[in-house]
Amino acid sequence: MNPLMSNLPPAVLSWMDPFGFGRAGLEYWRDGLERSILYLDVMRQRGNQYLEHIEKTKPNVLGFDAEVLLDGRELPRPVNYELMRILPPEGVETDPLMRPFVVVDPRAGHGPGIGGFKPDSELGVALRAGHPCYFIGFLPYPEPGQTVEDVVEAEVTFLRQVISLHPDTAEKPMVVGNCQAGWQIMMAAALEPDVFGPILIAGAPLSYWAGERGQAPMRYTGGMTGGSWVTSLLSDLGAGLFDGAWLVQNFERLNPANTWWSKQYHLYSRVDTEAERYLDFERWWGGHVVLGGQEIQYIVDNLFVGNRLSTAQMVTADGRRIDLRNLRSPVVVFCSRGDDITPPPQALGWIQDLYEDTDELIANGQTIVYCVHDTTGHLGIFVSGSVSRKEHTEFTANMDYIDVLPPGLYETAISRAEDRPDAELIERDYLLEFQPRSIEELDREVHHRPDDERRFAAVARVSEINQGLYRQFLQPWVQAWATPDSARWMRRMHPNRLGYRLLSDRNPLMVPVPVLAERVREDRQAVGEDNVFRALEGVLSSQITQGLEAWRELRDRSLERLFLDVYGQPLLQVLVGLGGNAPVRRHPGAEPEQRRFVQQRREAIRARVAEGGSHEAVMRSVIYVLGGAPATDGRNFKRLRASRAELEPTARLADFKHLVREQFFILEQDREAALEAIPRLVAGESAEAIDGHLGHIEHVLAASGELSERAAQRFERIRALFASARPATPPRSTPGEAPATSGKPGESGETKAAEPPKASETVSAAKREARRQGPRQSATRRRKPPRSKD
């Protein structure tokens, strides 16, 4: 309450201000003034923090201690990247024998460290799971002459270094790429697939032409600026360097309500409690870095405008084609419908760009898993603590299972364990399930439109024309005028950078702010949320936000309509060489070499239908019963792997994964022939051993609960196939009586083999047993016939 009014008797106050509006107004006025001073002081701290951060030689926002293992500036082709080992925090232990975990940071205008920004981050999750962790970060300025291909080669070198540090670990590193780093590591994996384990790309755009109308405004930017010549202009004005603040500005323009009002008002309205969180985030958001002119031009021409990565059209300087079909590691794609920077179509469209159907994907031996979040934004995909505790924790915990998934396309769903009827069988708080999908089903997320693809192809042609005109007539003049000093001043005067400097201690007008803020904190009198004027403030803020949102929607719709009208003109398309109804680009899978490769692979798989022994028979049976994969989640996989480890202690996980994939391929190519070959795989084994194989299968199937009706029917067929391989039991004979040698079973003394119980009974019994004990010893013994090379 105002000090002048606090001394008056309550009766006088009631007579002077019967409804309390005057008192509420005075209290709100003081609170608003105090909040304004405190808000300005936070802005001052933000400016000081920005200047201190950018003046460091190696600015970083990593929340973990790290040591540099390999400096990219010392490589034969120097780059401004470095490999760091993450040191576990106190109380956390890592196992050097576990799979290494590598996070590659995105270099898209902001500084490094976002992948390990919080304890609940991708690195934090992996550390708590016991994985040795590494981080690939970068420095603010590129090395002279540095190219994207140099960076890709450096990342391959870093991964080889990680592998060399873990010689006793059979598994290749799991690699995580956020945003821009996602497509970068996909390029590296396409060129050197042997150094990659499972790959997780979070919020990474690989198919820039893809998008749902009304939901992806950023993809129209290249068309509305006439192509990539603007990038060349900004790089030339920067004396060969491109300011990352331009990229950050593009991100901010996507959501003007948040940029211009909501983010700042959220701080102002809660300035007593939000200052620390706001400053932590701004330390990364405002840490702008610089890219080389060659790098950004390569990115814009080949990815943003040309969309060449997802269609295998990119070729390195030494003649190697960058074809994402070369990947041999499972790829996990994590995206969100709430992400307006990398919407699901851009994160998933590359799959449709490369593969015409699911059979082609499977024949190529590729496993792709995707997860689509409903609400989180772009940064939330790899920064949000709730996402890390849920999605990233499950991805990390199930990575070995993902690594053994048969080739195909899968969608994940995460459910809370306590909400499931089989909660007692689930080890963690959540269960990650996998559902097979087809390329056609994927279109529900991608929304492919051939007419839009033709428009973006026209943009690519227009961009090449404008780029040629700029280089011929304007570039020599711009490069002659630009100097390193002018480029440095242009970066300093960028609006995104200037705002930080003007509100720092280097501005003399900010001198009284810290003094006033300290006085306010000594006698802070905040009003409650029940203050009528504070409530009206919230209403006004909501109206401003809604107004800016309405303006954004109008702007985006107008921009989209203009783009579609301009680049959809038949005359323009004809002028740039896209006339007629012919497809704008050839599908990569239509190449004769690729079709020949697929056909040869199928023939080789068919030739191995009857090769193998009991392990092949058991694995083939499990995959068949469960409908194409070892399970819809990782529980069956863990039990099967543990059981095999008991039977063959020296068996490597890589051999187990090869067995799963091979048997899946065999079933996929000729299911009936593969099933009919099962009795031959176990032929010659005793009845006890065959019963042990069936018990082993039952025990594995019980891990995820009761079988469905369809799965139970399939298991009945497997039982019959194994039963047909059982050797006949010789009939018993009494002394002095000749043994029976003919007649029907049961009529001439031949003892019929005992009929095993039905599938539903055996699986239920195994399920009850599984709750009491771990994986049991099976009578299965592996025969080792010669295996033909793949």
GROMACS .gro file of C-alpha atoms in nm, residues 112 226 593 735:
model
    4
  112PRO     CA    1   2.775  -2.381  -2.948
  226GLY     CA    2   1.465  -1.433  -5.612
  593GLU     CA    3   2.230  -4.945  -6.102
  735PRO     CA    4   0.980 -10.945  -2.343
   0.00000   0.00000   0.00000
